[in-house]
Coordinates of C-alpha atoms and ligand atoms in Angstrom, one line a residue:
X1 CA 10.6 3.5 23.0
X2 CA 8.0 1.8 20.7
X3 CA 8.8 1.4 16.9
X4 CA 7.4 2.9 14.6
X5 CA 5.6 0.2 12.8
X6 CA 4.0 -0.4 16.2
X7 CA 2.5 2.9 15.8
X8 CA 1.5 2.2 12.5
X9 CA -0.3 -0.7 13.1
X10 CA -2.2 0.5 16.0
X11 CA -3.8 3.7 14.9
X12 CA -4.7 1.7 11.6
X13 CA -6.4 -1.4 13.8
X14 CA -8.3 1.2 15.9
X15 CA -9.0 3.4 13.9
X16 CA -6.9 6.8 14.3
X17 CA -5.0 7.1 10.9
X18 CA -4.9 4.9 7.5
X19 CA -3.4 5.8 4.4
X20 CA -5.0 8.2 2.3
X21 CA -6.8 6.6 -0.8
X22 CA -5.7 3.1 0.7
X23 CA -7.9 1.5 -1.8
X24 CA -6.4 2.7 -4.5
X25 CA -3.4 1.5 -3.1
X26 CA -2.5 4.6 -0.6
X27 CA -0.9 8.0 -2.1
X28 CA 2.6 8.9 -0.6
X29 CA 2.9 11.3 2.0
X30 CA -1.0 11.8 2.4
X31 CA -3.3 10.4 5.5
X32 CA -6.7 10.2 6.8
X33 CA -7.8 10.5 10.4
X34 CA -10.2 7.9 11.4
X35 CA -13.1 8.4 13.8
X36 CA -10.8 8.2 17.0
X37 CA -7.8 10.1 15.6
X38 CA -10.3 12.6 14.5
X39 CA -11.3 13.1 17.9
X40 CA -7.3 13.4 19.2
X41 CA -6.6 15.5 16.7
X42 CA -9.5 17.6 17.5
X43 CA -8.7 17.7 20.8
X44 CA -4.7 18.6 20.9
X45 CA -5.8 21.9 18.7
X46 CA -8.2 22.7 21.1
X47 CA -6.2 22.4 23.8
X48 CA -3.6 25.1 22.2
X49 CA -6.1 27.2 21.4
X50 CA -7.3 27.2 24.8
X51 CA -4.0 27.6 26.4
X52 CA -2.3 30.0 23.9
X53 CA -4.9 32.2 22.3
X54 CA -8.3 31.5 24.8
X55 CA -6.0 31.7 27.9
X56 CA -4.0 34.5 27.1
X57 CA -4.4 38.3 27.4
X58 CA -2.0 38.6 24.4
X59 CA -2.9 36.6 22.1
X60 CA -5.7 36.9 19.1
X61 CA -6.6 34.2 16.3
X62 CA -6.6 34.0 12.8
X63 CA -8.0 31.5 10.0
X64 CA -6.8 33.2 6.6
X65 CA -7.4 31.5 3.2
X66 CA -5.3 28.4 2.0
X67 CA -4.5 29.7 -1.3
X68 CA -3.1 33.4 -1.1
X69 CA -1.9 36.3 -3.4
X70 CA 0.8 34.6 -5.5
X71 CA 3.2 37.5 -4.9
X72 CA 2.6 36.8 -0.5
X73 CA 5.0 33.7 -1.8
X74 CA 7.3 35.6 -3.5
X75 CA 7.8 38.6 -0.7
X76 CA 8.5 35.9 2.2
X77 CA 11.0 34.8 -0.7
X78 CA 9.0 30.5 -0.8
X79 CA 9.3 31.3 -4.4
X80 CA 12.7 31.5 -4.9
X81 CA 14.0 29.8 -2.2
X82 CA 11.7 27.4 -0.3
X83 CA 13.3 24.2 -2.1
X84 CA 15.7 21.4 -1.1
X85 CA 18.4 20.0 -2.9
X86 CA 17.9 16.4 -4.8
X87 CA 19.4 14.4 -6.5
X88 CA 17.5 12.2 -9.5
X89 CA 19.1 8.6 -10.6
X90 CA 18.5 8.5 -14.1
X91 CA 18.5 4.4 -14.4
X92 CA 15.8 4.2 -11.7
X93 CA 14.2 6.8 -12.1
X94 CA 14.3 7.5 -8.1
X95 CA 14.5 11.1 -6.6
X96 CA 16.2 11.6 -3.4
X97 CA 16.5 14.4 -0.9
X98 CA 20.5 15.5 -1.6
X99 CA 21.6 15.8 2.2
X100 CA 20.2 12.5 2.3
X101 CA 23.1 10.7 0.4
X102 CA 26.1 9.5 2.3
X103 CA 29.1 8.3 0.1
X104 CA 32.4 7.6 0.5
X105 CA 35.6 6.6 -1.2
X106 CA 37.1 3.3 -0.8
X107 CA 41.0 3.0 -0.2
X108 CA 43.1 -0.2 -0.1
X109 CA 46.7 0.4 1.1
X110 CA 46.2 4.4 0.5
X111 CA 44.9 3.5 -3.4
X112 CA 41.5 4.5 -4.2
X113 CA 39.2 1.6 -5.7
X114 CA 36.3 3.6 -6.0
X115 CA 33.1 4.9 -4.1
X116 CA 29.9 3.2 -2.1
X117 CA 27.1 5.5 -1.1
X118 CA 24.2 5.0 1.1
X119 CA 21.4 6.5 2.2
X120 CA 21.0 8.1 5.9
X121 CA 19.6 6.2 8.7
X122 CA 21.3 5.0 12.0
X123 CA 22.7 1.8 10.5
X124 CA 24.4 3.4 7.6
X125 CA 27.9 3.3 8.5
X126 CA 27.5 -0.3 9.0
X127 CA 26.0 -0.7 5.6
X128 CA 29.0 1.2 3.8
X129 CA 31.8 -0.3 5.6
X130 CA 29.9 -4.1 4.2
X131 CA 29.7 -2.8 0.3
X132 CA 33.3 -1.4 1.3
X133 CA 34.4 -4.8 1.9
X134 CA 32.2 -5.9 -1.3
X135 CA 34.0 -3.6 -4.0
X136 CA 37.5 -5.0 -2.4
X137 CA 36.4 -8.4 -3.0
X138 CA 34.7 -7.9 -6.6
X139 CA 37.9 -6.1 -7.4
X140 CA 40.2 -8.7 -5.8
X141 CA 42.4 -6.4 -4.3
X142 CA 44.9 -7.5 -1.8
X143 CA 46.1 -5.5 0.7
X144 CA 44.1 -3.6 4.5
X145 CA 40.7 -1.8 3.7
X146 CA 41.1 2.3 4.7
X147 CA 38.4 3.8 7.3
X148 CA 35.7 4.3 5.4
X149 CA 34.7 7.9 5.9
X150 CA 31.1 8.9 5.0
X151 CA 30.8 12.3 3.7
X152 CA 27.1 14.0 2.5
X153 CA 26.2 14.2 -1.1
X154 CA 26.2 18.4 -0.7
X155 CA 29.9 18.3 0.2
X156 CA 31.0 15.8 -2.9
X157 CA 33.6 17.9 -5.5
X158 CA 32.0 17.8 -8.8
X159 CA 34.5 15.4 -10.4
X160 CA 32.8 12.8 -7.9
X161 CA 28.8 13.3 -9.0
X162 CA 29.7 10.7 -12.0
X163 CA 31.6 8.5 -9.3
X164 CA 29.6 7.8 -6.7
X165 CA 26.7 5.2 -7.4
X166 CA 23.4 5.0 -6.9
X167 CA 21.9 4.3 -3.8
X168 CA 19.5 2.4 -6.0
X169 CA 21.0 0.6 -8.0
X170 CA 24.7 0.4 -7.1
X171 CA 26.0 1.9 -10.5
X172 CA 27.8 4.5 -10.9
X173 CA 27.4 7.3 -13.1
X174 CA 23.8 8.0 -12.7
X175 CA 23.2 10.4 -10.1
X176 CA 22.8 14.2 -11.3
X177 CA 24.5 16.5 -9.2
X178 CA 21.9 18.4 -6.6
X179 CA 19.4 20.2 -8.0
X180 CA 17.0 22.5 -6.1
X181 CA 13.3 21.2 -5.9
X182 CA 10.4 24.0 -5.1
X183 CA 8.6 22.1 -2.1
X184 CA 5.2 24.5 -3.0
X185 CA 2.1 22.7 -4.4
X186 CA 1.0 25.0 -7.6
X187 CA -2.5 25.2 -9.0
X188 CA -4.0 27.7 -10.8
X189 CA -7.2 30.2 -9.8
X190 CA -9.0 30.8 -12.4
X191 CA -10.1 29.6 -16.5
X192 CA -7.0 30.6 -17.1
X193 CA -4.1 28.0 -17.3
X194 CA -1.3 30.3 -18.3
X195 CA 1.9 31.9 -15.8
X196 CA -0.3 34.3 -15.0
X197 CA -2.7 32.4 -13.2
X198 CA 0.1 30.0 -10.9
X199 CA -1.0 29.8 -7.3
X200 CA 0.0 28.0 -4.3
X201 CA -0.9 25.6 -1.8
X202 CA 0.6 27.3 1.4
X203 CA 3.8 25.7 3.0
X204 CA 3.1 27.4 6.3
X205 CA 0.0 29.2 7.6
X206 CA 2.7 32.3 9.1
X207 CA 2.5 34.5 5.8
X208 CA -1.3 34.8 6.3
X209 CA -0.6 36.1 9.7
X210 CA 2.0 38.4 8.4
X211 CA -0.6 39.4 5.6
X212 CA -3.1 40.5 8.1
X213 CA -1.3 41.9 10.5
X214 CA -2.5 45.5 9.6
X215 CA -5.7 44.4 9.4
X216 CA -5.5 43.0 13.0
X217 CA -3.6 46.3 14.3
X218 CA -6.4 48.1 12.6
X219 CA -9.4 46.1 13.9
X220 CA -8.5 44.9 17.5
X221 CA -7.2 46.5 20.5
X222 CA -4.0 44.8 20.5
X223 CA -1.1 46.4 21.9
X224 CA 3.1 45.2 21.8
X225 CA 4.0 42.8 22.7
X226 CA 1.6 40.3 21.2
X227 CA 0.6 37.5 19.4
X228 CA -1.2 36.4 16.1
X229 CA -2.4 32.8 16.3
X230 CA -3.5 30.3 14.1
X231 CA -4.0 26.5 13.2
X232 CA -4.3 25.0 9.6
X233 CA -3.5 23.4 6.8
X234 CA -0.4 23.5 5.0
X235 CA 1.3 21.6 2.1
X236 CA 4.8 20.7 1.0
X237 CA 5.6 18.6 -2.0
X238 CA 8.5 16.8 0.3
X239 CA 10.8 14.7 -1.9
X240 CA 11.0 11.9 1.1
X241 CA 7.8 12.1 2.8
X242 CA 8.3 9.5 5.6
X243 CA 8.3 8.4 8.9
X244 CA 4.5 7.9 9.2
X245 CA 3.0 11.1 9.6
X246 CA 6.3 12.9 10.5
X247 CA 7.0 14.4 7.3
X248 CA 3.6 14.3 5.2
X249 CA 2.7 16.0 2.3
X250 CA -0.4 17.9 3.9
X251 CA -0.3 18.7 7.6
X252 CA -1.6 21.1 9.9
X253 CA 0.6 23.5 12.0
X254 CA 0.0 25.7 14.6
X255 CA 1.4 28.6 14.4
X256 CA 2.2 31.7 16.5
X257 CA 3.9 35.2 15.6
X258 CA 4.8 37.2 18.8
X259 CA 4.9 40.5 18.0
X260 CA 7.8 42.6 20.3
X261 CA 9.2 45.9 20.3
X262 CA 12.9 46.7 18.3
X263 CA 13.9 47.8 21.8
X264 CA 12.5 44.8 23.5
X265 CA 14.7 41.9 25.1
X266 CA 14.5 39.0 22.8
X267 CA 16.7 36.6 24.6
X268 CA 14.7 36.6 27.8
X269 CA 10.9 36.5 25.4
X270 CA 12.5 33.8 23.5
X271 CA 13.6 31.9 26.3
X272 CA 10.3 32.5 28.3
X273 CA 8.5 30.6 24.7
X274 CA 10.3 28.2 24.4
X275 CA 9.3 27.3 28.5
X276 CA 5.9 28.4 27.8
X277 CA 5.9 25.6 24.8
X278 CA 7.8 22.5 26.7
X279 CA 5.3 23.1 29.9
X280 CA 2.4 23.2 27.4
X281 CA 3.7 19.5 26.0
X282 CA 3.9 18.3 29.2
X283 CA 0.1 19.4 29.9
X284 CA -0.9 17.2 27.7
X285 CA 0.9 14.5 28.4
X286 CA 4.3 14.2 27.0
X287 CA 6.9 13.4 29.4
X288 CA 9.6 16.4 30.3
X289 CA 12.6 13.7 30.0
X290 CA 11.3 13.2 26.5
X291 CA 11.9 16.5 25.8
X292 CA 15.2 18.4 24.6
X293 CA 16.3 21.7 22.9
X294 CA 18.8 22.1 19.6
X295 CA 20.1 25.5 19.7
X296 CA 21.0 26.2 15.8
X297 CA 24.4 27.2 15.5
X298 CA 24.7 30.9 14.5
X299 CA 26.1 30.2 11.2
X300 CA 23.5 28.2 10.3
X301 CA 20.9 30.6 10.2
X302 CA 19.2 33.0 7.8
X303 CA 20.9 35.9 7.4
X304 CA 17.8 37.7 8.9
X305 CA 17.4 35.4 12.5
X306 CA 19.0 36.1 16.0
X307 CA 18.7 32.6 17.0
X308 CA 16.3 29.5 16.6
X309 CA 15.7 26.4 19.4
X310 CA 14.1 23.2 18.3
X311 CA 12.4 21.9 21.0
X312 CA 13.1 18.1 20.2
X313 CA 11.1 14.8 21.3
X314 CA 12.4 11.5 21.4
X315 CA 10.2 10.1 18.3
X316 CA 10.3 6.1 17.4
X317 CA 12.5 6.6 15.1
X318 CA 14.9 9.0 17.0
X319 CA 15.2 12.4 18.8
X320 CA 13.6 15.0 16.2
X321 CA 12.2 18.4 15.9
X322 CA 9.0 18.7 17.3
X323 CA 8.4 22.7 17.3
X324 CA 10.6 25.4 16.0
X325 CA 10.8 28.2 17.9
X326 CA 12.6 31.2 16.3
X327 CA 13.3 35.0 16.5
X328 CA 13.2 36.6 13.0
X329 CA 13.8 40.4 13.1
X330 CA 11.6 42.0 11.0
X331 CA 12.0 40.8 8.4
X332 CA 8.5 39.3 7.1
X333 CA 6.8 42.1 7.3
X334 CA 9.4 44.2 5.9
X335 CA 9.3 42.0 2.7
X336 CA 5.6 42.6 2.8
X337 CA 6.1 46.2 3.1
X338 CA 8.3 46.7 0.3
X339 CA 6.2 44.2 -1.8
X340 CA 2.6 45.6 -1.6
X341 CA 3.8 49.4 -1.2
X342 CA 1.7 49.6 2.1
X343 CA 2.6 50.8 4.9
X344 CA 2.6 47.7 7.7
X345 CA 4.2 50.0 10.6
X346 CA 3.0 49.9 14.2
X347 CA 2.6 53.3 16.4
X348 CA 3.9 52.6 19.7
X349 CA 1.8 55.0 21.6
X350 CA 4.4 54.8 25.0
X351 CA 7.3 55.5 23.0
X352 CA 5.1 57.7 20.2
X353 CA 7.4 56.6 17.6
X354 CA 6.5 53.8 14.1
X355 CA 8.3 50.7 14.0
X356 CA 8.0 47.1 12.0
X357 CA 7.5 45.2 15.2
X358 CA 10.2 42.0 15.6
X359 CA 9.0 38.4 16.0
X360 CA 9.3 35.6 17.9
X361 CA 7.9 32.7 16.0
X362 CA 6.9 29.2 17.7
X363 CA 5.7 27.1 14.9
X364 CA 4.1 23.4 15.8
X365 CA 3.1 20.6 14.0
X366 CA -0.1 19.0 14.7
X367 CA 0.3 15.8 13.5
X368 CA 3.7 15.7 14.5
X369 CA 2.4 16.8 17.9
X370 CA -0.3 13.8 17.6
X371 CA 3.0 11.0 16.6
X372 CA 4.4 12.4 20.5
X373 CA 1.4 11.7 22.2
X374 CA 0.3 8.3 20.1
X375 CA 4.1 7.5 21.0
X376 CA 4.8 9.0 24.7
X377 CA 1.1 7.0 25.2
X378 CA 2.0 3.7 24.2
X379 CA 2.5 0.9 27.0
X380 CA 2.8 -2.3 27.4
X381 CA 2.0 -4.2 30.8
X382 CA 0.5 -7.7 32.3
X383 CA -3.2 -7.5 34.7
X384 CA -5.0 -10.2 35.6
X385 CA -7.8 -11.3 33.3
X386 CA -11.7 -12.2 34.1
X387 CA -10.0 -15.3 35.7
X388 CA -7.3 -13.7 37.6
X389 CA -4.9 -15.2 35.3
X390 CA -2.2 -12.4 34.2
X391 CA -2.6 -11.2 30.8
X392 CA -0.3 -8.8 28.2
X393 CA -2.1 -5.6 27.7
X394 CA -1.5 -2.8 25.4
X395 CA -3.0 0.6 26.9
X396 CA -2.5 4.3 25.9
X397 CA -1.9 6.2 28.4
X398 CA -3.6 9.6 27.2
X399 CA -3.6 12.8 29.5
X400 CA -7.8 13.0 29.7
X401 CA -7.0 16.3 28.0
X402 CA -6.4 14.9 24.4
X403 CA -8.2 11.5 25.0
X404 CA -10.5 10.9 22.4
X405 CA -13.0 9.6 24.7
X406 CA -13.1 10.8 28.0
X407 CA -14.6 8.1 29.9
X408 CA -17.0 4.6 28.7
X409 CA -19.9 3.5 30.4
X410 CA -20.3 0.0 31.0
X411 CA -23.7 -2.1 32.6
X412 CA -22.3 -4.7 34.1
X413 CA -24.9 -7.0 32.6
X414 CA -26.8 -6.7 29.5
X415 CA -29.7 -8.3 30.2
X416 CA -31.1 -6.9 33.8
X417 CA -33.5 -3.7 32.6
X418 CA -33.1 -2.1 35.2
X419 CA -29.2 -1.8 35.3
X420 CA -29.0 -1.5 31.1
X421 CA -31.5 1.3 32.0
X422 CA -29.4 3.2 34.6
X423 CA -26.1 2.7 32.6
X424 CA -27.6 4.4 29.6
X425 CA -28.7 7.0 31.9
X426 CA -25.8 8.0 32.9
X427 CA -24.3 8.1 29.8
X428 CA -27.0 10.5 27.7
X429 CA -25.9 12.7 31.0
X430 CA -22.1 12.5 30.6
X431 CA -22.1 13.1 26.5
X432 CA -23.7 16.0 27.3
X433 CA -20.0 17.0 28.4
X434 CA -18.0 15.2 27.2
X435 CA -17.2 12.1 24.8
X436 CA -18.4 9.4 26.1
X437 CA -18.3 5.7 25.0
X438 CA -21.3 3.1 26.2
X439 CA -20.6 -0.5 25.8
X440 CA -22.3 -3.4 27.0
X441 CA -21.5 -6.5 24.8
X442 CA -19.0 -8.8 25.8
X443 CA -16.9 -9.7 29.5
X444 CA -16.5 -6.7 31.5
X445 CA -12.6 -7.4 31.1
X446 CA -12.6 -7.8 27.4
X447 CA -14.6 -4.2 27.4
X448 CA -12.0 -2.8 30.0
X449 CA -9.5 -3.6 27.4
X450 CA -10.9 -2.6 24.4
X451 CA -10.8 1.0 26.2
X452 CA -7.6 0.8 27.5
X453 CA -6.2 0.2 24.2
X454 CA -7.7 3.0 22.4
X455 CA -6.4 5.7 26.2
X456 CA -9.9 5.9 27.6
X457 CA -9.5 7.2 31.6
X458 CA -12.1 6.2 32.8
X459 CA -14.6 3.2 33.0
X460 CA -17.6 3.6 34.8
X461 CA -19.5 0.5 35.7
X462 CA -23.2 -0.1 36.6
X463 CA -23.7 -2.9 38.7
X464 CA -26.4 -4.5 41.2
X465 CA -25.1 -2.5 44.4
X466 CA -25.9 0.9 41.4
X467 CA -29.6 -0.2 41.2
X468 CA -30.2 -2.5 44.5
X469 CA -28.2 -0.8 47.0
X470 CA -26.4 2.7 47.5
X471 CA -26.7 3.9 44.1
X472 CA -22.6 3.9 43.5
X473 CA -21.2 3.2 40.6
X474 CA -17.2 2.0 40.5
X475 CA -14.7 4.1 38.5
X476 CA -12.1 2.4 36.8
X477 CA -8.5 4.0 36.7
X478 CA -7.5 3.0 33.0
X479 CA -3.6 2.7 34.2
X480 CA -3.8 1.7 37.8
X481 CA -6.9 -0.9 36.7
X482 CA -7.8 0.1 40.4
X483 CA -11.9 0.7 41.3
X484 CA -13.7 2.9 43.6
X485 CA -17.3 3.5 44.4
X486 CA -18.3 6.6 44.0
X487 CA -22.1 8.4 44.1
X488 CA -23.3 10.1 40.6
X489 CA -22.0 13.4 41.9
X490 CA -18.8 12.8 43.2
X491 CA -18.3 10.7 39.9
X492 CA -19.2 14.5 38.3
X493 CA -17.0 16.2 40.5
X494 CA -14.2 13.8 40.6
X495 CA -14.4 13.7 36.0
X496 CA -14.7 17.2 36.1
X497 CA -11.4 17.8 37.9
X498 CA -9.5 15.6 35.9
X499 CA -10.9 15.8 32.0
X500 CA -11.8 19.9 32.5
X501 CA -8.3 20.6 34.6
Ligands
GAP601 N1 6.7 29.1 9.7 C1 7.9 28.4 10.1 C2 7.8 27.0 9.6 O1 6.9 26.6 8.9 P1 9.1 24.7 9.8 O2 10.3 24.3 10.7 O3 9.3 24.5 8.3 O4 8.9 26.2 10.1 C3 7.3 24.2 11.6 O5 7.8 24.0 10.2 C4 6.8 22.9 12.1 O6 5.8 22.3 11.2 C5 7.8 21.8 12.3 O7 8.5 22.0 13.6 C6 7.0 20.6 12.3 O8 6.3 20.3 13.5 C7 5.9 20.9 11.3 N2 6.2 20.4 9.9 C8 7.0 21.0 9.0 N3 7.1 20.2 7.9 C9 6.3 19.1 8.1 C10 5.9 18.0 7.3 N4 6.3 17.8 6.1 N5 5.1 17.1 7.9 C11 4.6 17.3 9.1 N6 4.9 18.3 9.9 C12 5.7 19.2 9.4

């Protein structure tokens, strides 16, 4: 799998993603999508919508308002209990994410010597059992060095919080003990800057959808079992934003509540979602191997879930949740219930009986979604060049679905009227469909490449045998770098069934 700084380095050379406010010297946790990631972004929504709301019987969408009624936050309970534990070094100054601090005691010949903490990545037990070996020597202490057991920051006794030393600066002493951190954006609405006028930033577009549920049941002929979609922003103040657009501090999610019957079988609708989801991944281009499911262990979830799966995606820097996808009860909309004093229930008309329907909740990502594809897409190969020499190539290998350009138009020459012409042509006609890129400066290789690297599908070159002979143009496989001649309308046909499938 490609690293992550590979990634990085990529979308910010062609364009996809760069750090927001870069010139000011980038903001934490905050990016901007250039003109091609724009267009990938653009496209993976559209591609959800179209499958899961557009391409469904059960399914209806929704775009409710960023900023919401503060007391939506405190009913789903976000204001009491939507925070993370951290843990602030008072010498540095540093904040980190509690469950993100590994220590652990250091024992020569069953004596303790003292404590060495890291912080969590894959090379961590490597790094403690090296300042393990340190603190023995500082200390000159004779005698064999103990295992050294890592154990999380949560799980240290409180005698140890003025032990353990700082990841930062190696001192102990420093670290506070865990501390819980709201991960909600506040602002306020309206003149007034007072309690009273505290809003949020939302931390997940579901509440809206829980908000209008009524509405909805009121409004549309929707029946249970169904579905409330909807794609937007949503913002978390994360204490460790990182790994590239993985955990930002604004992202968009996706976001569905399935809406079942208390009497339904959730096991078999959760399990048919969770399907539903991984097939959809693979439709636009993720590989199934790439794909895996962590089942939460049932004492590990809220007090009000049956069950959650993650489905999981082998990310550059490791195998991580890419979509949640869990059953809740009712207990949203019975918070919202009890909160705003209206009544929220549903009127099954087969059963004739009221109920606060049950959901089944598959919540996505979109640019976590977009770091799968930029990294499922990225490959590395040899073809020959202009002179048949073999060359290194980077290409993206983009399902046409999500590509940002569909196909690139190419004369062969630049200076031949009549084939400049015809190129340009055929490309007015294409855009009229889809994205389309026309190029005509530089070696036809060198223009080849400059698509391949960026996951166009297809090249389409005019040529002499376009303008002097049959009329064909070739079509360029992006992956294969194979040709074939086609006419103008089997070159239609032959896009159409593979960009519109
Ligand atoms: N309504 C449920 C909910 O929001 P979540 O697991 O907190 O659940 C759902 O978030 C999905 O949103 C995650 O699986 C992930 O794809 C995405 N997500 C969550 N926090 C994110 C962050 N800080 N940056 C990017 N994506 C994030």
């Amino acid at each position: 799998m490609v690293d992550m700084a590979t990634i990085e380095g990529l979308c910010k050379r062609r364009g996809f993603i760069y750090r927001s406010s870069e010139i000011y010297g980038g903001f934490n946790g905050f990016f901007d999508y250039g003109p091609l990631g724009v267009e990938l972004k653009n496209n993976i929504k559209r591609a959800w919508w179209k499958d899961f709301v557009h391409g469904r019987d059960d399914i209806v969408g929704l775009d409710a308002a960023i900023i919401m009624h503060p007391d939506v936050w405190r009913a789903s309970g976000h204001v009491a209990g939507f925070s993370d534990p951290m843990v602030d070094c008072k010498e540095s100054k540093l904040r980190f994410r509690a469950d993100q601090i590994f220590f652990a005691e250091v024992k020569v010949d069953g004596e303790t010597i003292g404590y060495v903490s890291v912080l969590e990545d894959d090379a961590m037990q490597a790094e403690a059992e090296k300042k393990a070996s340190e603190l023995k020597r500082k200390l000159a202490k004779q005698g064999a060095l103990g295992e050294v057991v890592l154990k999380n920051y949560m799980d240290a006794k409180p005698f140890e919080y003025d032990l353990i030393p700082s990841p930062a600066t190696g001192n102990a002493g420093t670290l506070t003990p865990p501390r819980d951190f709201n991960l909600m954006f506040q602002t306020y609405v309206g003149a007034m800057r007072d309690e009273t006028a505290i809003a949020y930033l939302r931390p997940e577009t579901a509440q809206g959808i829980f908000a209008d549920f009524k509405n909805i049941c009121d409004t549309s002929r929707v029946k249970v079992p169904f579905g409330i979609a909807q794609i937007g922003k949503a913002f978390r103040n994360e204490i460790t934003p990182r790994n590239f657009i993985f955990r930002s501090r604004e992202f968009e999610q996706m976001e569905i509540e399935y809406f079942i019957s208390p009497y339904d079988d959730w096991k078999t609708l959760h399990r048919q979602w969770i399907d539903a989801c991984k097939a959809w991944f693979v439709s636009i281009g993720l590989p199934a191997e790439s794909l895996a499911e962590d089942v939460h262990p049932q004492e590990k979830l809220a007090h009000y879930a049956k069950a959650c799966t993650d489905i999981t995606f082998h990310f550059p820097h490791g195998l991580q949740e890419l979509q949640g996808i869990a059953v809740r009860g009712n207990f949203d909309l019975t918070q919202h219930q009890n909160a705003s004093g209206k009544n929220l229930e549903y009127f099954d008309e087969a059963r004739k009986e009221k109920y606060l329907p049950h959901v089944i909740e598959p919540s996505l990502g979109v640019d976590r979604t977009f770091l799968a594809v930029m990294s499922a897409a990225y490959t590395e190969d040899e073809v020959p060049n202009d002179k048949g020499q073999p060359e290194k190539r980077i290409l993206l290998k983009f399902s046409p679905r999500v590509s940002p350009f569909k196909a690139a138009v190419f004369p062969l020459v630049k200076n031949k009227p009549e084939i400049f012409g015809r190129a340009e042509e055929l490309y007015k006609k294409l855009r009229r469909r889809w994205n389309v890129f026309f190029d005509a400066s530089g070696a036809i290789g060198r223009r080849y490449r400059r698509q391949d690297e960026i996951g166009t599908p297809f090249g389409i070159t005019v040529d002499f045998q376009t303008i002097e002979g049959d009329g064909t143009v070739t079509l360029r496989d992006r992956d294969t770098t194979e040709q074939v001649r086609m006419s103008e309308s089997e070159l239609i046909a032959y896009l159409s069934e593979k960009i519109d499938a």
